[in-house]
Coordinates of C-alpha atoms in Angstrom, one line a residue:
Chain A
M1 CA -17.6 -44.2 32.4
T2 CA -21.3 -44.9 33.0
T3 CA -22.7 -47.3 30.6
R4 CA -26.4 -48.0 30.7
Q5 CA -27.2 -51.3 29.1
V6 CA -30.6 -51.9 30.5
E7 CA -33.0 -50.9 27.8
A8 CA -35.7 -48.8 29.3
P9 CA -38.7 -47.5 27.4
P10 CA -38.9 -43.8 27.4
I11 CA -42.1 -44.0 29.4
S12 CA -43.4 -46.7 31.7
A13 CA -47.1 -46.3 31.6
L14 CA -50.2 -45.8 29.5
R15 CA -52.2 -43.2 31.3
H16 CA -55.4 -44.1 29.6
K17 CA -58.6 -45.9 30.7
D18 CA -59.5 -46.9 27.1
L19 CA -57.8 -47.7 23.8
L20 CA -60.2 -46.0 21.3
G21 CA -57.8 -45.3 18.5
I22 CA -54.2 -44.7 17.5
S23 CA -55.0 -41.0 17.3
D24 CA -55.0 -40.9 21.2
L25 CA -51.5 -42.4 21.5
T26 CA -48.1 -40.7 21.3
A27 CA -45.2 -42.3 19.6
D28 CA -43.7 -43.2 23.0
E29 CA -46.9 -44.9 24.1
I30 CA -46.9 -46.9 20.9
L31 CA -43.3 -48.0 21.5
L32 CA -44.2 -49.0 25.1
I33 CA -47.0 -51.2 23.8
L34 CA -44.7 -52.8 21.2
D35 CA -41.9 -53.3 23.8
T36 CA -44.4 -54.9 26.3
A37 CA -45.7 -57.1 23.5
E38 CA -42.2 -58.3 22.9
A39 CA -42.0 -59.4 26.5
M40 CA -45.5 -61.1 26.3
R41 CA -44.6 -63.1 23.3
E42 CA -42.4 -65.6 25.1
I43 CA -45.4 -66.7 27.3
G44 CA -46.9 -68.3 24.2
D45 CA -43.8 -70.6 23.9
R46 CA -44.0 -71.9 27.5
P47 CA -45.4 -75.3 28.4
I48 CA -48.0 -73.5 30.6
K49 CA -49.1 -70.6 28.5
K50 CA -50.6 -68.5 31.3
V51 CA -49.5 -65.8 33.7
P52 CA -51.6 -64.6 36.7
A53 CA -51.4 -60.9 35.9
L54 CA -55.1 -60.2 35.3
R55 CA -56.4 -62.8 37.8
G56 CA -59.9 -61.8 39.0
K57 CA -60.4 -59.2 36.2
T58 CA -63.5 -59.7 34.0
V59 CA -63.3 -58.8 30.3
V60 CA -66.4 -58.8 28.0
N61 CA -65.8 -59.3 24.3
L62 CA -68.8 -57.5 22.8
F63 CA -68.9 -58.2 19.0
F64 CA -71.6 -56.7 16.9
E65 CA -69.8 -57.6 13.6
A66 CA -68.5 -60.9 12.3
S67 CA -64.9 -61.6 13.4
T68 CA -62.8 -64.7 13.7
R69 CA -59.3 -63.5 14.0
T70 CA -59.8 -60.5 16.2
R71 CA -62.2 -62.1 18.6
T72 CA -60.2 -65.3 19.0
S73 CA -57.0 -63.3 19.4
F74 CA -58.5 -61.1 22.1
E75 CA -59.9 -64.2 23.9
I76 CA -56.6 -66.1 23.8
A77 CA -54.8 -62.9 25.0
E78 CA -57.2 -62.5 27.9
K79 CA -57.0 -66.2 28.9
R80 CA -53.2 -66.1 28.8
L81 CA -53.3 -63.3 31.3
S82 CA -55.8 -65.3 33.5
A83 CA -58.7 -62.8 33.1
D84 CA -62.2 -64.2 33.2
T85 CA -63.7 -63.7 29.7
L86 CA -67.1 -63.8 28.3
N87 CA -68.1 -63.4 24.7
I88 CA -71.3 -61.8 23.5
A89 CA -72.1 -61.9 19.8
A90 CA -74.8 -59.5 18.6
T91 CA -76.8 -62.2 16.9
A92 CA -77.1 -64.2 20.2
S93 CA -77.9 -61.2 22.4
S94 CA -80.8 -59.0 23.3
V95 CA -79.8 -56.7 20.4
V96 CA -81.9 -58.8 18.1
K97 CA -84.8 -58.0 20.5
G98 CA -84.3 -54.3 19.8
E99 CA -82.0 -53.2 22.7
T100 CA -79.8 -50.3 21.9
L101 CA -76.0 -50.3 22.2
V102 CA -76.2 -47.9 25.2
D103 CA -78.7 -50.1 27.0
T104 CA -76.7 -53.3 26.3
A105 CA -73.6 -51.5 27.7
L106 CA -75.3 -50.2 30.8
N107 CA -76.7 -53.6 31.6
L108 CA -73.3 -55.2 31.2
E109 CA -71.8 -52.4 33.2
A110 CA -74.2 -53.2 36.0
M111 CA -72.4 -56.6 36.3
A112 CA -69.1 -54.7 36.8
P113 CA -66.8 -55.9 34.1
D114 CA -63.3 -54.4 34.2
M115 CA -62.9 -54.1 30.5
I116 CA -65.1 -54.2 27.4
V117 CA -63.6 -55.1 24.0
L118 CA -66.0 -53.7 21.4
R119 CA -66.5 -54.2 17.7
H120 CA -69.3 -52.3 16.1
A121 CA -70.4 -51.3 12.6
A122 CA -70.8 -47.7 13.6
S123 CA -67.8 -45.4 13.7
G124 CA -67.5 -43.8 17.1
A125 CA -69.4 -46.6 19.0
C126 CA -66.4 -47.1 21.3
H127 CA -66.2 -43.4 22.1
L128 CA -69.9 -43.5 23.0
L129 CA -69.3 -46.4 25.4
S130 CA -66.2 -44.9 26.9
R131 CA -68.3 -41.9 28.1
I132 CA -71.0 -44.0 29.8
C133 CA -69.0 -46.9 31.1
R134 CA -66.6 -47.1 34.1
A135 CA -65.0 -50.2 32.5
G136 CA -62.1 -49.6 30.1
I137 CA -63.1 -49.8 26.5
I138 CA -60.8 -51.4 23.9
N139 CA -61.7 -50.7 20.3
A140 CA -61.7 -53.9 18.2
G141 CA -62.9 -52.1 15.1
D142 CA -65.5 -49.4 14.9
G143 CA -67.1 -49.0 11.4
M144 CA -64.8 -47.2 9.0
H145 CA -63.0 -45.3 11.8
E146 CA -60.2 -47.2 13.6
H147 CA -58.9 -50.7 14.5
P148 CA -56.0 -49.8 16.8
T149 CA -54.9 -53.2 17.8
Q150 CA -54.5 -54.3 14.2
A151 CA -52.3 -51.3 13.4
L152 CA -50.2 -52.1 16.6
L153 CA -49.7 -55.8 15.5
D154 CA -48.8 -54.6 12.0
A155 CA -46.2 -52.3 13.5
F156 CA -44.9 -55.1 15.8
T157 CA -44.6 -57.4 12.7
I158 CA -42.8 -54.7 10.7
R159 CA -40.5 -53.9 13.5
E160 CA -39.6 -57.6 13.9
H161 CA -38.5 -57.8 10.3
K162 CA -37.1 -54.3 9.7
K163 CA -35.8 -53.4 13.3
S164 CA -37.2 -49.9 13.1
I165 CA -40.2 -48.3 11.4
A166 CA -38.8 -44.8 10.8
G167 CA -37.7 -44.2 7.2
L168 CA -39.4 -47.3 5.7
K169 CA -41.4 -47.0 2.5
V170 CA -44.8 -48.6 3.3
A171 CA -47.3 -49.1 0.4
I172 CA -50.9 -49.7 1.4
I173 CA -53.0 -50.8 -1.5
G174 CA -56.7 -51.7 -1.9
D175 CA -60.1 -50.5 -0.6
L176 CA -58.9 -47.4 1.3
L177 CA -62.2 -45.8 1.6
H178 CA -63.9 -48.4 3.8
S179 CA -60.8 -49.5 5.8
R180 CA -60.5 -48.7 9.5
V181 CA -57.2 -50.7 9.3
L182 CA -55.9 -48.0 6.9
R183 CA -56.9 -45.1 9.2
S184 CA -55.2 -46.7 12.2
N185 CA -52.2 -47.7 10.2
V186 CA -51.7 -44.3 8.6
Q187 CA -51.7 -42.6 12.0
L188 CA -49.4 -45.1 13.6
L189 CA -46.9 -45.4 10.8
T190 CA -46.6 -41.6 10.3
K191 CA -46.2 -41.1 14.0
L192 CA -43.3 -43.5 13.9
G193 CA -41.8 -41.7 10.9
A194 CA -42.5 -44.1 8.0
D195 CA -42.9 -42.9 4.4
V196 CA -46.5 -44.1 3.7
W197 CA -47.9 -44.5 0.2
V198 CA -51.5 -45.4 -0.5
S199 CA -52.9 -46.6 -3.7
G200 CA -56.2 -47.9 -5.1
P201 CA -59.0 -47.0 -7.5
P202 CA -59.9 -43.2 -7.2
T203 CA -63.4 -44.2 -6.3
L204 CA -62.1 -46.0 -3.2
M205 CA -59.7 -43.2 -2.1
P206 CA -60.9 -41.2 0.9
A207 CA -61.1 -37.5 0.3
G208 CA -58.2 -35.6 1.8
I209 CA -56.1 -38.6 2.6
E210 CA -53.0 -36.8 1.5
R211 CA -53.5 -34.3 4.4
Q212 CA -52.7 -37.2 6.8
G213 CA -49.1 -37.1 5.8
V214 CA -49.2 -39.9 3.2
R215 CA -48.6 -39.9 -0.6
K216 CA -51.4 -41.1 -2.8
T217 CA -51.2 -42.5 -6.3
T218 CA -53.5 -44.5 -8.5
S219 CA -50.5 -46.3 -10.0
V220 CA -49.8 -49.4 -7.9
D221 CA -46.4 -49.7 -9.6
E222 CA -45.4 -46.3 -8.3
A223 CA -46.5 -47.2 -4.7
V224 CA -44.7 -50.6 -4.8
E225 CA -41.5 -49.3 -6.3
G226 CA -38.7 -49.6 -3.7
A227 CA -41.2 -50.4 -0.9
D228 CA -40.0 -52.1 2.2
V229 CA -43.5 -53.2 3.2
V230 CA -46.5 -53.8 1.0
M231 CA -49.8 -54.0 2.8
L232 CA -52.9 -55.1 1.0
L233 CA -56.5 -54.4 2.0
R234 CA -59.6 -56.4 1.2
L235 CA -62.4 -54.9 -0.9
Q236 CA -65.2 -54.5 1.6
I237 CA -68.0 -55.4 -0.7
E238 CA -70.4 -55.5 2.2
R239 CA -69.9 -51.9 3.0
M240 CA -70.1 -50.7 -0.6
Q241 CA -73.2 -48.9 -1.7
G242 CA -73.0 -48.5 -5.5
M243 CA -70.4 -49.3 -8.1
F244 CA -66.8 -48.5 -7.3
F245 CA -65.1 -50.5 -10.0
P246 CA -66.2 -52.5 -13.1
S247 CA -65.4 -56.0 -11.9
L248 CA -63.3 -58.0 -9.5
R249 CA -61.4 -59.4 -12.4
E250 CA -60.5 -55.9 -13.7
Y251 CA -59.6 -54.9 -10.2
F252 CA -57.2 -57.7 -9.9
T253 CA -55.6 -56.8 -13.3
V254 CA -55.1 -53.2 -12.4
F255 CA -54.5 -53.3 -8.6
G256 CA -54.0 -56.9 -7.6
M257 CA -50.6 -57.9 -6.1
T258 CA -48.8 -60.4 -8.4
R259 CA -45.3 -61.7 -8.2
E260 CA -44.5 -59.8 -11.3
R261 CA -45.5 -56.5 -9.8
L262 CA -43.7 -57.3 -6.5
K263 CA -40.4 -57.3 -8.4
L264 CA -40.5 -53.5 -8.3
A265 CA -40.3 -53.6 -4.5
K266 CA -37.1 -54.0 -2.4
H267 CA -35.6 -57.5 -2.5
D268 CA -36.4 -58.0 1.2
V269 CA -40.0 -56.6 1.0
I270 CA -42.6 -58.1 3.3
I271 CA -46.2 -58.6 2.3
M272 CA -48.9 -58.0 4.8
H273 CA -52.7 -58.4 4.9
P274 CA -55.0 -57.8 7.9
G275 CA -57.3 -60.6 6.6
P276 CA -59.7 -61.9 5.7
M277 CA -58.1 -62.1 2.3
N278 CA -59.7 -62.6 -1.1
R279 CA -57.3 -64.6 -3.2
G280 CA -57.3 -63.5 -6.8
V281 CA -58.8 -60.1 -6.0
E282 CA -56.4 -57.9 -4.1
I283 CA -53.7 -60.6 -3.8
D284 CA -52.5 -63.4 -5.9
S285 CA -52.2 -66.8 -4.2
E286 CA -48.6 -67.0 -5.2
V287 CA -47.9 -63.8 -3.3
A288 CA -50.0 -64.7 -0.3
D289 CA -48.2 -68.0 0.2
G290 CA -44.9 -66.8 -1.0
P291 CA -41.6 -66.3 0.9
Y292 CA -42.2 -62.6 1.5
S293 CA -45.6 -63.1 3.1
V294 CA -45.8 -62.5 6.9
I295 CA -49.6 -62.7 6.9
L296 CA -49.7 -65.6 9.4
E297 CA -47.0 -64.0 11.6
Q298 CA -49.4 -61.0 11.9
V299 CA -52.0 -63.3 13.3
S300 CA -49.6 -64.8 15.9
N301 CA -48.3 -61.4 16.9
G302 CA -51.9 -60.2 17.4
V303 CA -52.0 -62.2 20.6
S304 CA -48.9 -60.7 22.1
V305 CA -49.9 -57.2 21.2
R306 CA -53.4 -57.6 22.7
M307 CA -51.9 -59.0 25.9
A308 CA -49.7 -55.9 26.1
V309 CA -52.7 -53.6 25.6
L310 CA -54.9 -55.5 28.1
Y311 CA -52.1 -55.5 30.7
L312 CA -51.2 -51.8 30.3
L313 CA -54.8 -50.7 30.5
A314 CA -55.7 -53.0 33.3
G315 CA -54.9 -50.4 36.1
G316 CA -57.6 -48.5 34.3
A317 CA -59.1 -45.1 35.2
E318 CA -57.0 -44.9 38.4
H319 CA -54.0 -44.0 36.2
E320 CA -55.6 -40.7 35.5
T321 CA -55.4 -39.6 39.1
A322 CA -51.8 -40.6 39.3
V323 CA -49.4 -37.8 39.4
Chain B
M1 CA -24.2 -43.4 52.3
P2 CA -22.1 -46.1 53.9
I3 CA -20.8 -48.5 51.3
I4 CA -21.2 -52.1 52.5
M5 CA -19.6 -53.9 49.5
D6 CA -17.1 -52.6 46.9
A7 CA -16.1 -54.1 43.6
D8 CA -13.2 -56.2 45.0
R9 CA -15.4 -57.6 47.8
M10 CA -18.2 -58.3 45.3
G11 CA -15.9 -60.3 43.1
R12 CA -14.6 -62.4 46.0
T13 CA -18.1 -62.9 47.4
L14 CA -19.3 -64.3 44.1
M15 CA -16.3 -66.6 43.8
R16 CA -17.0 -67.9 47.3
I17 CA -20.7 -68.5 46.5
A18 CA -19.6 -70.3 43.3
H19 CA -17.5 -72.6 45.5
E20 CA -20.3 -73.2 47.9
I21 CA -22.7 -74.1 45.1
I22 CA -20.2 -76.6 43.7
E23 CA -19.6 -78.0 47.1
R24 CA -23.2 -78.5 47.9
N25 CA -24.2 -79.9 44.5
R26 CA -21.0 -81.9 44.0
G27 CA -20.1 -80.2 40.7
V28 CA -22.2 -78.4 38.1
D29 CA -24.0 -81.4 36.6
G30 CA -27.7 -80.8 36.2
L31 CA -27.3 -77.2 37.4
A32 CA -28.9 -74.2 35.8
I33 CA -28.7 -70.5 36.9
V34 CA -31.7 -68.2 36.6
G35 CA -31.4 -64.5 37.5
I36 CA -34.3 -62.3 38.4
R37 CA -34.6 -59.1 36.3
T38 CA -33.0 -56.6 36.4
R39 CA -29.8 -56.9 38.5
G40 CA -30.2 -60.5 39.4
V41 CA -29.6 -61.4 35.7
F42 CA -26.2 -59.8 35.7
I43 CA -25.2 -61.3 39.0
A44 CA -26.4 -64.7 37.6
R45 CA -24.2 -64.3 34.5
R46 CA -21.1 -63.5 36.7
L47 CA -21.9 -66.4 38.9
A48 CA -22.2 -68.7 35.8
K49 CA -18.8 -67.4 34.7
A50 CA -17.2 -68.2 38.1
L51 CA -18.7 -71.7 38.1
Q52 CA -17.4 -72.3 34.6
Q53 CA -13.9 -71.1 35.7
I54 CA -13.9 -73.6 38.6
A55 CA -15.6 -76.6 37.0
S56 CA -14.5 -75.9 33.4
E57 CA -18.0 -76.7 32.2
P58 CA -20.6 -74.2 31.0
V59 CA -23.7 -73.8 33.1
P60 CA -27.0 -72.8 31.3
T61 CA -28.1 -69.3 32.4
G62 CA -31.5 -67.7 32.0
A63 CA -33.3 -64.5 32.9
L64 CA -36.7 -64.3 34.7
D65 CA -39.1 -61.3 34.7
I66 CA -41.5 -61.7 37.6
T67 CA -43.7 -58.6 37.0
L68 CA -46.7 -60.6 35.8
Y69 CA -46.6 -62.7 38.9
R70 CA -46.4 -59.9 41.5
D71 CA -48.9 -60.1 44.3
D72 CA -49.3 -56.3 44.3
L73 CA -49.9 -56.0 40.6
M74 CA -53.5 -54.9 40.6
R75 CA -53.7 -53.7 44.1
H76 CA -52.3 -50.2 43.9
A77 CA -55.1 -47.7 43.8
V78 CA -52.7 -45.2 42.2
G79 CA -49.8 -45.7 40.0
P80 CA -48.8 -47.1 36.6
Q81 CA -48.3 -50.8 35.8
P82 CA -44.8 -51.9 36.2
V83 CA -42.9 -52.4 32.9
V84 CA -42.8 -56.0 31.8
R85 CA -39.5 -57.3 30.4
R86 CA -38.7 -60.5 28.6
T87 CA -38.1 -63.8 30.3
E88 CA -35.4 -65.9 28.6
I89 CA -35.0 -69.4 29.8
P90 CA -33.7 -71.2 26.6
F91 CA -33.4 -74.6 28.2
S92 CA -35.6 -77.1 30.0
I93 CA -35.6 -76.8 33.7
D94 CA -37.3 -80.2 34.1
D95 CA -35.3 -82.3 36.7
Q96 CA -32.6 -79.6 36.8
K97 CA -31.3 -78.1 40.0
V98 CA -32.1 -74.4 39.5
V99 CA -30.1 -71.7 41.3
L100 CA -32.3 -68.6 41.5
V101 CA -30.3 -65.4 41.8
D102 CA -31.3 -62.0 43.0
D103 CA -29.5 -58.9 44.4
V104 CA -31.3 -58.2 47.6
L105 CA -33.5 -60.5 49.7
Y106 CA -36.0 -58.4 51.7
T107 CA -39.7 -59.2 52.2
G108 CA -39.4 -62.5 50.1
R109 CA -42.3 -61.5 47.9
T110 CA -40.2 -61.3 44.8
I111 CA -38.9 -64.8 45.4
R112 CA -42.4 -66.1 46.0
A113 CA -43.4 -64.7 42.6
A114 CA -40.2 -66.1 41.0
L115 CA -41.0 -69.6 42.4
D116 CA -44.5 -69.4 40.8
A117 CA -43.0 -68.3 37.5
L118 CA -40.3 -71.0 37.5
I119 CA -42.9 -73.7 38.1
D120 CA -44.7 -72.6 35.0
F121 CA -41.6 -73.6 33.0
G122 CA -41.4 -77.1 34.2
R123 CA -40.7 -79.2 37.3
P124 CA -37.2 -78.6 38.5
K125 CA -35.6 -81.2 40.8
E126 CA -34.7 -78.5 43.3
I127 CA -34.7 -74.7 43.5
Q128 CA -31.9 -73.0 45.5
L129 CA -31.7 -69.3 46.2
T130 CA -28.6 -67.0 46.0
V131 CA -28.7 -63.4 47.1
L132 CA -25.9 -60.9 47.3
I133 CA -27.5 -59.1 50.3
D134 CA -29.9 -60.4 52.9
R135 CA -31.4 -57.4 54.7
G136 CA -34.0 -59.1 56.8
H137 CA -37.6 -58.1 57.3
R138 CA -39.1 -61.2 55.7
E139 CA -42.9 -61.3 55.3
L140 CA -43.0 -64.9 53.9
P141 CA -41.3 -68.1 55.0
I142 CA -38.4 -67.8 52.6
K143 CA -34.7 -68.3 53.2
A144 CA -31.6 -68.0 51.0
D145 CA -29.2 -71.0 50.5
Y146 CA -26.2 -68.8 49.6
V147 CA -25.9 -65.3 51.0
G148 CA -23.2 -62.8 50.0
K149 CA -23.6 -60.7 53.1
N150 CA -26.1 -60.4 55.9
V151 CA -26.9 -56.8 56.5
P152 CA -29.2 -55.9 59.4
T153 CA -31.2 -52.9 58.3
S154 CA -34.1 -50.8 59.6
L155 CA -37.2 -50.3 57.6
K156 CA -36.2 -46.7 57.1
E157 CA -33.1 -47.7 55.2
S158 CA -32.8 -48.8 51.6
V159 CA -30.2 -51.0 50.0
H160 CA -28.8 -49.8 46.7
V161 CA -27.0 -52.3 44.5
R162 CA -25.1 -50.8 41.6
L163 CA -23.5 -53.0 38.9
I164 CA -21.1 -52.1 36.1
E165 CA -23.7 -53.5 33.6
T166 CA -26.5 -51.3 34.7
D167 CA -25.0 -48.4 36.7
G168 CA -21.4 -48.2 35.6
T169 CA -19.9 -49.2 38.9
D170 CA -19.9 -52.2 41.3
E171 CA -21.0 -51.0 44.7
I172 CA -23.6 -51.7 47.3
S173 CA -24.6 -49.0 49.9
V174 CA -27.2 -48.5 52.6
D175 CA -29.1 -45.2 52.4
N176 CA -31.6 -43.5 54.6
V177 CA -34.9 -43.1 53.0
P178 CA -36.2 -39.6 53.4
E179 CA -39.3 -39.4 55.7
E180 CA -42.4 -40.2 53.7
K181 CA -44.6 -37.3 53.0
S182 CA -48.2 -37.9 53.7

């Protein structure tokens, strides 16, 4: 009798130069990233939190939008893999002197970085760079389009608590319209077979969201009922042009996650939030700090997941020529 | 496909190595066993069991993945990144005598990587090396302390280690590698 106990991922490589969005990944590729992240996590528990895997690789973190979590998380991940990192924030760069994104990228490219981690307010900015740069591009959030590493770390966190993602009821509640986290998460979770429900004010519901294989409802209670995972999204006031709801206070009353409302979910529900969170708007403090909250675990897991992505992409474009 | 070690012989070999380890270290005090992924881990576990049988004392056992320490990691122009697996060393190796375990000793590059990886976990008192097969062709100044069997091979041959845990059978064979197509 042949028994194979060595767990092998169904595939062993990401044959991509870039990570632009979850839409480019297959379910197997997503699982490979999550399995690799599992192996990376232990490095953070060592006395010397560093491995030489990306020694001599240069990674540029190019951030055109404010970010604490994502930028720090990428930087720690790069450093744990021994890459040389440099951070460019838009406010401190030539962008304020009128340079375009393409020119900034071409100038960086001339200094031969191996990878560029890009955050930009315009949807599709990463796709633009990926066409003109030899360096691998990792999307750290582009406008209202995608934020793939956030969805991957969310999936990693869910898997850690629920073993598998297939068949789970996941309720995503909040400002759906402006959320790139939503778009990445919907694609990832449906690819892995979750039952995804979205809920929020009709004014903040993207048109045609139900065609993405999710169920939508304006009743938060309906979305939360029997949920294994409740994910809350911030109201992105800075992206809102016009009135989408009467007041923050009313939003909290109708859509905010309170302990009372959470009783409708499964008894072992987990509460997630990609941050930054607005207490008393989309989430009650009692829930954010409560026993079901895995919000800070998401942050820790972000480092492992980003290490996995950096490592798997590091071979870069050469992969495409591999048979 | 000449078989150079069957299940019986493998069992006896591991028992003999266990005795050698105890003889050299005068017991199992301060001893820890660390296997190199993949097959080294299973050999390490068997060795730990043999040591416990002889010394009636458990020996801490860990698993080491050396992928991220490989010297050829970013050098291949073509080809996917090797799969990274989890390292599990749930004990401190500071001031311990660590017995590193692998299936086949060949160029010595895996062991070089493993030494680097181990040092990141602490400062062991000593590191000793156990291999089931030493097939020669070293490219680095590395030598095993305990060897199951020395097998002179040519570069055209490859050594296949099969274990119950991974392959369903205990057996080591030497095979001819088909001519490389260029």
